Short mmCIF file of C-alpha atoms in Angstrom, two decimals:
data_model
loop_
_atom_site.label_atom_id
_atom_site.label_comp_id
_atom_site.label_asym_id
_atom_site.label_seq_id
_atom_site.Cartn_x
_atom_site.Cartn_y
_atom_site.Cartn_z
CA MET A 18 -6.50 14.74 7.81
CA ASP A 19 -5.46 11.07 7.84
CA LYS A 20 -2.06 12.02 9.28
CA THR A 21 -3.69 14.23 11.90
CA LEU A 22 -5.99 11.42 13.01
CA HIS A 23 -3.10 8.93 13.13
CA LEU A 24 -1.04 11.26 15.31
CA LEU A 25 -3.98 11.96 17.60
CA GLU A 26 -4.56 8.21 18.00
CA MET A 27 -0.89 7.82 18.96
CA GLY A 28 -1.62 10.03 21.96
CA PHE A 29 -0.35 13.43 20.81
CA SER A 30 -2.39 16.53 21.60
CA GLU A 31 -4.11 18.64 18.94
CA ASN A 32 -1.72 21.50 19.70
CA GLU A 33 1.37 19.30 19.20
CA VAL A 34 0.03 17.89 15.94
CA SER A 35 -0.85 21.35 14.64
CA LEU A 36 2.58 22.72 15.50
CA ALA A 37 4.34 19.80 13.80
CA ILE A 38 2.34 20.07 10.58
CA GLU A 39 2.66 23.87 10.55
CA LYS A 40 6.44 23.70 10.96
CA PHE A 41 7.34 20.75 8.73
CA GLY A 42 4.42 20.60 6.31
CA SER A 43 1.69 18.10 5.58
CA ASP A 44 3.81 16.18 3.07
CA VAL A 45 6.23 14.92 5.76
CA PRO A 46 5.69 11.23 6.68
CA ILE A 47 3.88 10.46 9.93
CA SER A 48 7.01 8.92 11.45
CA GLU A 49 8.94 12.18 10.93
CA LEU A 50 6.14 14.27 12.40
CA ALA A 51 5.99 11.99 15.44
CA GLU A 52 9.75 12.19 15.86
CA SER A 53 9.68 16.00 15.68
CA ILE A 54 7.14 16.12 18.53
CA PHE A 55 9.15 13.78 20.74
CA SER A 56 12.44 15.51 20.03
CA GLY A 57 10.95 18.91 20.86
CA GLU A 58 11.77 20.35 17.44
CA ILE A 59 8.27 21.74 17.11
CA TYR A 60 9.11 24.23 19.89
CA SER A 61 12.51 25.15 18.47
CA ASN A 62 13.23 28.39 16.62
CA ARG A 63 15.73 26.62 14.42
CA VAL A 64 15.03 26.26 10.74
CA ALA A 65 13.65 22.81 9.94
CA ARG A 66 16.26 20.37 8.74
CA ASN A 67 16.16 18.66 5.40
CA LYS A 68 13.06 16.47 5.39
CA VAL A 69 14.84 13.43 4.04
CA GLY A 70 17.70 13.75 6.50
CA ARG A 71 15.33 13.90 9.46
CA SER A 72 14.00 10.38 9.06
CA SER A 73 17.12 8.75 7.72
CA GLY A 74 19.34 9.99 10.54
CA MET A 75 18.13 7.50 13.11
CA GLY A 76 21.55 6.43 14.26
CA MET A 77 23.25 6.95 17.59
CA GLU A 78 24.08 10.60 17.14
CA ASN A 79 20.49 11.59 16.35
CA GLY A 80 19.02 9.35 19.01
CA LEU A 81 21.16 11.01 21.67
CA ARG A 82 21.59 14.44 20.15
CA HIS A 83 20.04 16.27 23.13
CA HIS A 84 22.43 14.80 25.68
CA SER A 85 25.89 15.75 26.83
CA TYR A 86 28.56 13.10 27.07
CA ASP A 87 30.93 11.80 29.67
CA THR A 88 32.80 8.62 30.45
CA VAL A 89 31.53 5.56 32.27
CA LYS A 90 33.22 3.07 34.58
CA ILE A 91 32.59 -0.60 33.92
CA LYS A 92 33.07 -3.60 36.17
CA THR A 93 32.12 -7.22 35.62
CA GLU A 94 30.34 -9.67 37.89
CA ASP A 95 29.06 -13.21 37.65
CA PHE A 96 26.03 -13.56 35.39
CA SER A 97 23.29 -16.11 35.01
CA PRO A 98 19.83 -15.81 33.44
CA HIS A 99 18.43 -15.31 36.93
CA THR A 100 20.79 -12.44 37.59
CA VAL A 101 18.90 -10.18 35.21
CA SER A 102 15.83 -10.19 37.39
CA GLN A 103 17.88 -10.30 40.60
CA SER A 104 19.69 -7.14 39.53
CA ARG A 105 16.59 -5.21 40.46
CA LYS A 106 17.46 -5.50 44.15
CA LEU A 107 18.91 -1.99 44.07
CA ASN A 108 16.76 0.35 46.11
CA ASN A 109 16.60 3.58 44.15
CA ARG A 110 14.99 5.48 46.99
CA GLU A 111 17.70 4.47 49.43
CA GLU A 112 20.42 5.52 47.02
CA THR A 113 18.71 8.82 46.36
CA SER A 114 18.35 9.54 50.08
CA ARG A 115 22.11 9.22 50.42
CA GLY A 116 22.67 11.80 47.73
CA LYS A 117 23.86 9.22 45.20
CA ARG A 118 22.57 8.34 41.79
CA PRO A 119 21.30 4.75 41.50
CA LYS A 120 23.73 2.30 39.94
CA GLU A 121 22.97 1.59 36.30
CA VAL A 122 22.84 -2.06 35.25
CA TYR A 123 22.90 -3.78 31.90
CA SER A 124 23.78 -7.09 30.40
CA GLY A 125 26.31 -6.24 27.75
CA ASN A 126 27.93 -8.14 24.91
CA LEU A 127 29.21 -11.36 26.41
CA PRO A 128 32.12 -13.13 24.75
CA ASP A 129 31.55 -16.72 23.74
CA GLY A 130 31.82 -19.04 26.72
CA ALA A 131 32.04 -16.19 29.22
CA SER A 132 29.65 -15.51 32.07
CA GLN A 133 29.63 -11.84 32.91
CA PHE A 134 27.20 -9.28 34.19
CA ARG A 135 28.24 -5.70 33.74
CA HIS A 136 27.39 -2.60 35.73
CA ILE A 137 27.81 1.02 34.78
CA ASP A 138 28.48 3.59 37.51
CA PHE A 139 27.70 6.96 36.02
CA GLU A 140 29.11 10.21 37.37
CA GLU A 141 27.16 11.16 40.48
CA ASN A 142 27.43 14.91 40.11
CA HIS A 143 25.02 15.87 37.35
CA LYS A 144 24.60 19.59 37.04
CA GLY A 145 22.03 19.49 34.28
CA LYS A 146 18.31 19.62 34.92
CA ARG A 147 16.15 16.54 34.87
CA PRO A 148 14.25 16.09 31.61
CA LYS A 149 10.67 17.18 31.78
CA GLN A 150 8.13 14.39 32.13
CA GLU A 151 5.80 14.26 29.18
CA TYR A 152 2.38 12.71 28.92
CA ILE A 153 1.76 10.66 25.84
CA ASP A 154 -1.71 9.20 26.17
CA ASP A 155 -4.93 9.49 28.09
CA SER A 156 -4.11 6.74 30.59
CA SER A 157 -2.38 9.11 33.02
CA SER A 158 0.97 7.37 32.47
CA PHE A 159 4.00 9.62 32.25
CA LEU A 160 7.11 9.39 30.15
CA ASP A 161 9.73 9.00 32.85
CA SER A 162 12.81 9.63 30.78
CA SER A 163 15.30 9.81 33.63
CA TRP A 164 17.38 7.03 32.10
CA LEU A 165 17.84 9.13 28.97
CA GLU A 166 19.76 11.84 30.82
CA GLU A 167 22.72 9.59 31.62
CA LYS A 168 25.93 10.78 30.06
CA VAL A 169 27.48 8.34 27.64
CA SER A 170 29.95 8.47 24.83
CA PRO A 171 28.36 8.93 21.40
CA ILE A 172 31.22 7.03 19.80
CA VAL A 173 29.94 3.54 20.51
CA PRO A 174 30.50 0.58 18.15
CA ARG A 175 27.39 -1.10 16.80
CA SER A 176 28.22 -4.21 18.83
CA GLU A 177 28.07 -2.14 22.04
CA VAL A 178 24.48 -1.01 21.55
CA GLN A 179 23.31 -2.32 24.90
CA THR A 180 25.89 -0.63 27.08
CA ILE A 181 24.07 2.62 27.80
CA PHE A 182 20.92 0.93 29.03
CA ARG A 183 20.18 -0.54 32.40
CA SER A 184 18.78 -4.03 32.62
CA ASN A 185 15.96 -3.28 35.02
CA PRO A 186 12.84 -2.27 33.08
CA CYS A 187 9.63 -2.07 35.07
CA LYS A 188 11.61 -1.33 38.28
CA SER A 189 9.65 1.83 39.00
CA LEU A 190 6.93 1.97 36.37
CA ASP A 191 4.03 4.28 36.86
CA LYS A 192 1.07 2.28 38.20
CA MET A 193 -1.00 3.16 35.14
CA VAL A 194 1.71 1.88 32.79
CA ALA A 195 2.36 -1.35 34.69
CA LYS A 196 -1.20 -2.61 34.67
CA SER A 197 -3.07 -4.70 32.10
CA PRO A 198 -3.32 -4.88 29.17
CA TYR A 199 0.33 -5.88 29.14
CA PHE A 200 2.56 -5.27 26.15
CA PHE A 201 5.87 -6.66 24.94
CA TYR A 202 8.05 -5.33 22.11
CA GLY A 203 10.96 -7.51 20.98
CA ASP A 204 13.82 -7.13 18.54
CA VAL A 205 16.18 -9.95 17.51
CA VAL A 206 18.45 -7.94 15.21
CA ASN A 207 21.36 -5.66 16.10
CA THR A 208 19.47 -2.40 16.52
CA SER A 209 21.34 0.87 17.08
CA VAL A 210 21.36 2.95 20.24
CA GLY A 211 19.39 5.71 18.51
CA CYS A 212 16.64 3.29 17.57
CA TRP A 213 16.41 1.87 21.10
CA THR A 214 16.19 5.42 22.40
CA LYS A 215 13.22 6.12 20.15
CA ILE A 216 11.57 2.80 20.98
CA SER A 217 11.75 3.57 24.68
CA GLN A 218 10.57 7.15 24.26
CA PHE A 219 7.44 5.93 22.53
CA LEU A 220 6.86 3.15 25.08
CA TYR A 221 6.61 5.19 28.29
CA ALA A 222 10.42 5.52 28.54
CA ILE A 223 10.65 1.94 29.82
CA GLU A 224 14.26 0.82 29.87
CA PRO A 225 15.16 -1.90 27.35
CA GLU A 226 16.06 -5.33 28.66
CA PHE A 227 18.77 -7.23 26.82
CA VAL A 228 19.39 -10.93 27.11
CA SER A 229 21.54 -13.55 25.42
CA THR A 230 19.83 -16.65 24.10
CA GLN A 231 22.92 -18.70 25.01
CA PHE A 232 21.46 -19.22 28.49
CA PHE A 233 18.33 -20.80 27.04
CA SER A 234 19.36 -22.60 23.84
CA ALA A 235 22.12 -23.73 21.49
CA LEU A 236 22.02 -20.27 19.84
CA ASN A 237 24.13 -17.36 21.10
CA ARG A 238 22.29 -14.21 20.01
CA LYS A 239 21.37 -10.94 21.72
CA GLU A 240 17.68 -10.01 21.88
CA GLY A 241 16.22 -6.76 23.19
CA TYR A 242 12.81 -6.19 24.79
CA VAL A 243 10.70 -3.30 26.08
CA HIS A 244 7.70 -4.37 28.14
CA ASN A 245 5.54 -3.62 31.18
CA LEU A 246 5.42 -7.18 32.51
CA PRO A 247 6.43 -8.08 36.06
CA VAL A 248 9.99 -9.35 36.35
CA SER A 249 9.75 -11.54 39.45
CA LYS A 250 8.90 -15.24 39.59
CA ARG A 251 9.93 -16.00 36.02
CA PHE A 252 10.55 -19.63 35.11
CA HIS A 253 11.92 -21.68 32.24
CA ILE A 254 9.81 -23.54 29.72
CA LEU A 255 9.96 -27.30 30.20
CA PRO A 256 11.17 -29.36 28.51
CA LYS A 257 14.04 -27.08 27.59
CA SER A 258 15.37 -26.85 24.05
CA PRO A 259 18.88 -28.24 23.36
CA MET A 260 21.62 -26.15 24.95
CA THR A 261 24.47 -27.21 22.65
CA ILE A 262 24.97 -28.07 19.01
CA GLU A 263 25.79 -31.62 20.03
CA GLU A 264 22.44 -31.98 21.81
CA ALA A 265 20.54 -30.46 18.91
CA ILE A 266 22.39 -32.33 16.14
CA PRO A 267 23.89 -35.42 17.83
CA HIS A 268 25.09 -37.12 14.64
CA THR A 269 27.67 -34.34 14.07
CA LYS A 270 29.68 -35.44 17.15
CA LYS A 271 31.24 -38.29 15.19
CA TRP A 272 32.87 -35.91 12.72
CA TRP A 273 33.49 -32.86 14.93
CA PRO A 274 37.27 -32.08 15.17
CA SER A 275 38.73 -31.25 18.58
CA TRP A 276 40.06 -27.89 17.35
CA ASP A 277 36.52 -26.70 16.57
CA THR A 278 35.46 -25.75 20.10
CA ARG A 279 32.07 -24.25 19.20
CA LYS A 280 29.27 -25.35 21.51
CA GLN A 281 26.56 -23.01 20.23
CA LEU A 282 25.66 -21.36 16.96
CA SER A 283 26.78 -17.74 16.87
CA CYS A 284 24.21 -16.74 14.27
CA ILE A 285 21.54 -18.01 11.93
CA SER A 286 22.73 -17.47 8.40
CA SER A 287 20.29 -17.58 5.53
CA GLY A 288 22.92 -19.07 3.26
CA THR A 289 24.06 -17.97 -0.19
CA SER A 290 24.08 -19.50 -3.64
CA GLU A 291 27.83 -20.07 -3.24
CA ILE A 292 27.52 -22.06 0.01
CA SER A 293 28.04 -25.43 -1.69
CA GLN A 294 31.20 -24.24 -3.42
CA LEU A 295 32.48 -22.83 -0.13
CA CYS A 296 31.93 -26.15 1.67
CA ASP A 297 33.71 -27.98 -1.16
CA ARG A 298 36.63 -25.56 -0.93
CA LEU A 299 36.94 -25.98 2.82
CA GLY A 300 36.67 -29.75 2.46
CA LYS A 301 39.52 -29.76 -0.06
CA ILE A 302 41.74 -27.90 2.41
CA LEU A 303 41.08 -30.63 4.98
CA ILE A 304 41.64 -33.43 2.53
CA ASP A 305 44.92 -31.94 1.29
CA SER A 306 46.12 -31.50 4.88
CA LYS A 307 44.95 -35.03 5.77
CA GLY A 308 42.74 -33.68 8.52
CA VAL A 309 45.56 -31.74 10.21
CA PRO A 310 45.28 -28.15 8.92
CA SER A 311 47.76 -25.45 9.86
CA PRO A 312 46.77 -22.81 12.46
CA GLU A 313 46.09 -20.36 9.64
CA GLN A 314 43.91 -22.90 7.85
CA LYS A 315 42.03 -23.67 11.06
CA GLY A 316 41.31 -19.99 11.59
CA TYR A 317 40.12 -19.65 7.99
CA ILE A 318 37.81 -22.65 8.29
CA LEU A 319 36.39 -21.60 11.67
CA HIS A 320 35.75 -18.08 10.41
CA HIS A 321 33.51 -19.42 7.65
CA CYS A 322 31.89 -21.95 9.98
CA GLN A 323 30.74 -19.14 12.25
CA LYS A 324 29.82 -16.75 9.46
CA PHE A 325 27.71 -19.22 7.48
CA ASN A 326 26.42 -21.43 10.29
CA LEU A 327 28.27 -24.55 9.13
CA VAL A 328 28.39 -27.87 10.98
CA TRP A 329 30.28 -31.10 10.38
CA ALA A 330 28.24 -33.49 8.25
CA GLY A 331 30.95 -36.08 7.49
CA GLN A 332 34.66 -36.66 7.48
CA TYR A 333 36.22 -33.46 6.13
CA LYS A 334 32.73 -32.32 5.14
CA LEU A 335 30.88 -29.15 6.20
CA SER A 336 27.31 -28.10 5.48
CA PRO A 337 24.80 -25.48 6.71
CA VAL A 338 22.35 -26.44 9.45
CA ASP A 339 19.12 -27.86 8.07
CA PRO A 340 15.94 -25.88 8.87
CA GLU A 341 14.57 -28.82 10.89
CA TYR A 342 17.48 -28.59 13.34
CA LEU A 343 17.21 -24.81 13.49
CA GLU A 344 13.55 -25.18 14.38
CA ARG A 345 14.52 -27.44 17.25
CA ILE A 346 17.22 -25.02 18.45
CA LEU A 347 14.74 -22.13 18.32
CA GLY A 348 12.06 -24.11 20.12
CA TYR A 349 9.55 -24.58 17.27
CA PRO A 350 7.80 -27.80 16.26
CA MET A 351 9.63 -29.93 13.71
CA GLY A 352 8.69 -28.86 10.18
CA HIS A 353 7.11 -25.61 11.43
CA THR A 354 8.25 -23.66 8.36
CA GLN A 355 8.01 -26.56 5.92
CA ALA A 356 5.58 -25.99 3.09
CA ASP A 357 5.54 -26.56 -0.65
CA GLU A 358 5.56 -22.81 -1.19
CA ASN A 359 8.70 -22.22 0.92
CA SER A 360 12.11 -22.84 -0.58
CA LEU A 361 15.13 -23.80 1.53
CA LEU A 362 16.43 -20.23 1.43
CA GLN A 363 13.03 -18.89 2.43
CA ARG A 364 12.80 -21.20 5.42
CA LEU A 365 16.27 -20.16 6.58
CA ALA A 366 15.35 -16.48 6.27
CA LEU A 367 12.12 -16.95 8.20
CA LEU A 368 13.98 -18.71 11.02
CA ARG A 369 16.74 -16.12 11.05
CA HIS A 370 14.38 -13.34 12.11
CA CYS A 371 12.12 -15.13 14.58
CA PHE A 372 12.02 -15.27 18.39
CA GLN A 373 13.93 -17.95 20.28
CA THR A 374 10.91 -19.30 22.14
CA ASP A 375 12.72 -20.50 25.29
CA THR A 376 14.22 -17.04 25.81
CA LEU A 377 10.92 -15.32 25.09
CA GLY A 378 9.11 -17.85 27.28
CA TYR A 379 11.26 -17.02 30.30
CA HIS A 380 10.05 -13.42 30.10
CA LEU A 381 6.42 -14.26 29.29
CA SER A 382 6.16 -16.96 31.95
CA VAL A 383 4.80 -14.40 34.43
CA LEU A 384 1.55 -14.41 32.41
CA ASN A 385 0.82 -18.01 33.35
CA PRO A 386 -0.39 -17.45 36.93
CA MET A 387 -2.03 -14.14 36.02
CA PHE A 388 -4.29 -15.70 33.38
CA PRO A 389 -5.13 -19.24 34.58
CA GLU A 390 -8.21 -19.34 32.32
CA GLY A 391 -6.30 -18.16 29.26
CA LEU A 392 -5.89 -14.82 27.52
CA THR A 393 -6.62 -12.96 24.30
CA VAL A 394 -3.57 -11.78 22.37
CA LEU A 395 -3.03 -9.04 19.81
CA SER A 396 0.07 -10.16 17.92
CA VAL A 397 1.54 -7.37 15.77
CA PHE A 398 3.95 -8.43 13.01
CA SER A 399 3.56 -12.04 14.11
CA GLY A 400 6.16 -13.52 11.79
CA ILE A 401 6.04 -17.33 11.99
CA GLY A 402 4.13 -17.18 15.27
CA GLY A 403 6.94 -17.06 17.82
CA ALA A 404 4.81 -15.47 20.54
CA GLU A 405 1.91 -17.84 19.94
CA VAL A 406 4.13 -20.92 20.02
CA THR A 407 5.80 -19.61 23.18
CA LEU A 408 2.53 -19.04 25.03
CA ASN A 409 1.35 -22.50 24.00
CA ARG A 410 4.60 -24.05 25.28
CA LEU A 411 4.01 -22.25 28.58
CA GLY A 412 0.65 -23.98 28.86
CA ILE A 413 -1.30 -20.74 28.52
CA LYS A 414 -4.67 -21.19 26.85
CA LEU A 415 -5.14 -18.94 23.83
CA LYS A 416 -8.75 -17.85 23.97
CA GLY A 417 -8.20 -15.76 20.87
CA VAL A 418 -5.36 -14.36 18.76
CA ILE A 419 -5.56 -11.32 16.50
CA SER A 420 -2.52 -11.68 14.26
CA VAL A 421 -1.23 -8.87 12.04
CA ASP A 422 1.33 -9.69 9.35
CA THR A 423 1.80 -8.60 5.74
CA SER A 424 3.51 -11.82 4.64
CA GLU A 425 1.23 -14.44 3.15
CA ALA A 426 3.83 -17.13 3.90
CA ASN A 427 3.87 -16.15 7.58
CA ARG A 428 0.08 -16.15 7.77
CA ARG A 429 -0.05 -19.66 6.24
CA ILE A 430 2.53 -20.97 8.71
CA LEU A 431 0.65 -19.57 11.71
CA LYS A 432 -2.72 -20.82 10.46
CA ARG A 433 -1.33 -24.33 9.87
CA TRP A 434 0.25 -24.39 13.35
CA TRP A 435 -3.01 -23.14 14.90
CA ARG A 436 -4.86 -26.12 13.47
CA SER A 437 -2.16 -28.76 14.06
CA SER A 438 -1.61 -27.72 17.68
CA GLY A 439 -5.31 -28.19 18.47
CA GLN A 440 -6.11 -24.61 19.47
CA ILE A 441 -9.77 -24.17 20.40
CA GLY A 442 -9.75 -20.37 20.44
CA GLU A 443 -10.35 -18.17 17.42
CA LEU A 444 -7.58 -16.93 15.13
CA VAL A 445 -8.22 -13.64 13.34
CA GLN A 446 -5.59 -12.77 10.73
CA ILE A 447 -5.15 -9.22 9.46
CA GLU A 448 -2.81 -8.31 6.62
CA ASP A 449 -2.45 -4.53 7.00
CA ILE A 450 -2.04 -2.88 10.39
CA GLN A 451 -3.45 0.36 9.01
CA THR A 452 -6.85 -1.31 8.82
CA LEU A 453 -6.82 -1.49 12.62
CA THR A 454 -8.69 1.77 13.03
CA THR A 455 -10.21 2.88 16.30
CA LYS A 456 -13.55 1.45 15.24
CA LYS A 457 -11.97 -1.88 14.26
CA VAL A 458 -10.04 -2.13 17.54
CA GLU A 459 -13.16 -1.43 19.54
CA SER A 460 -15.12 -4.04 17.59
CA LEU A 461 -12.42 -6.68 18.22
CA ILE A 462 -12.42 -5.90 21.93
CA GLU A 463 -16.20 -6.20 21.91
CA LYS A 464 -15.93 -9.51 20.03
CA PHE A 465 -13.42 -11.13 22.41
CA GLY A 466 -14.45 -9.29 25.56
CA SER A 467 -10.92 -7.98 26.12
CA ILE A 468 -7.39 -7.87 24.77
CA ASP A 469 -5.12 -8.98 27.58
CA PHE A 470 -1.70 -8.94 25.94
CA ILE A 471 -0.20 -7.04 23.00
CA VAL A 472 3.05 -8.41 21.58
CA CYS A 473 5.08 -6.97 18.71
CA GLN A 474 8.25 -8.06 16.99
CA ASN A 475 10.37 -5.70 14.93
CA PRO A 476 8.90 -6.27 11.45
CA VAL A 477 11.19 -7.69 8.80
CA PRO A 478 10.80 -7.15 5.06
CA HIS A 479 8.95 -9.79 3.07
CA VAL A 480 11.36 -12.24 1.47
CA SER A 481 10.40 -13.88 -1.80
CA GLY A 482 13.40 -16.20 -1.79
CA SER A 483 14.27 -15.29 -5.36
CA SER A 484 17.84 -14.29 -4.61
CA SER A 485 20.47 -14.95 -1.98
CA ALA A 486 21.29 -11.23 -1.82
CA GLU A 487 17.74 -10.53 -0.71
CA ILE A 488 17.80 -13.39 1.78
CA ASP A 489 21.05 -12.20 3.36
CA PHE A 490 19.75 -8.65 3.88
CA LEU A 491 19.68 -7.78 7.57
CA PRO A 492 16.60 -5.66 8.28
CA GLY A 493 16.90 -2.38 10.07
CA PHE A 494 14.43 -0.54 12.25
CA ASP A 495 11.19 0.33 10.44
CA PHE A 496 10.12 3.44 12.33
CA SER A 497 6.90 3.90 10.34
CA SER A 498 5.69 0.39 11.17
CA PHE A 499 6.71 0.88 14.78
CA CYS A 500 4.61 4.06 14.94
CA GLU A 501 1.63 2.06 13.69
CA PHE A 502 2.19 -0.42 16.52
CA VAL A 503 2.32 2.44 19.03
CA ARG A 504 -0.92 3.86 17.65
CA VAL A 505 -2.72 0.52 17.99
CA LEU A 506 -1.22 -0.08 21.45
CA GLN A 507 -2.44 3.29 22.69
CA ARG A 508 -5.89 2.69 21.27
CA VAL A 509 -6.21 -0.75 22.87
CA ARG A 510 -5.05 0.49 26.27
CA SER A 511 -7.32 3.55 26.27
CA THR A 512 -10.32 1.50 25.11
CA MET A 513 -9.72 -1.15 27.77
CA GLN A 514 -9.33 1.62 30.35
CA ARG A 515 -12.76 3.02 29.47
CA LYS A 516 -14.31 -0.45 29.78
CA ARG A 517 -13.18 -0.80 33.39
#
């Protein structure tokens, strides 16, 4: 019964839920039942696949298993952070009237130091039928999955995840989907194509938007978002965070060799227990070569500098970036993650999986003129409070924040920041998202008057900091937690719709 209620709250019909449970059994996890409904397996005459294999096969092949494949043509153009929003100038109706398919756009994997914007022109002559539009909640918003029918190669490297998606979400959203309460789902790890397909299917088939943080900070990392926010009239947070390592950590300039041409960090490494020995080993190579290493030695040193986030701390001396400098690069207050309970490794892990607030702020800046008196936020899997810090940096008053996070360390960090930043609104912290039942959601909306914005970050596993192996683990996509977010999102939107 609990699973049935959860699926109903996610927006599925009683018939769909009954068919799924009848076909796959009541012991199957909710995430697998939800996936079976979306994939259409509940209507198939095929024998159900192995229950374990159904949920674990969330890679590219499963995510695109219903689509045929073809080749794509790629061309490059100049790119700037403004180009992402400007790319929406394509008039889909005009293209359609000419008998052509609209040009697909995405911002792909950009090489270091390059400025490119890439377009995909798919084959114009599609003979297959358009996917059926499916309704997923009671807000009259349809699942426009036209972008899912594009033909792409299933053999795509993990680093090319973004290439099948256009970069123009919200271009033609249904009016019911595009209106308040607004939502924003973000992921800062390298998520697979199959996972992005599922994320979009559950979020009204809105096309993911991918952006590189190199245009906003001294960090070069790809982040992906699915949201129903407007895309015009975005602006940068001021003052901007440092754009280069030299700006963020000026004292390193004195020791930085000319052959190390890095201007931005390529990753945020959590470090390992062997990091000190590695730095000593690299330093010995420099000392033995009297500061003039061979090309092979330079390549070896630079490889480890990029892999472990090393900077020059002295003559012939390398060290990892201190958390305080990482906080500055990511746009957080100095000492944001500093606490007696958090070890160095813990702080690095927390910063590794958080939003870059300047990048996030560029996309959330549209909320500023829409809510001049402030807004109430439901923050799902808040982490160290990236969304809250971002909204505060944008000058948006936080009338109230309902924060959901399982990590006690994260909740302490957010609570401390809430007090130190002088917030006058109310902070409600919830540990378990499953306690956000329909009744609880309705009571919170009654308490605050409304929930204006729902933001969610891909949840990361709790890190105790007891081992470097645990710290270095790169989290994947937690589909079960994502389904809980979808359930709560649907409940908030339907409740707010009834209040109007």
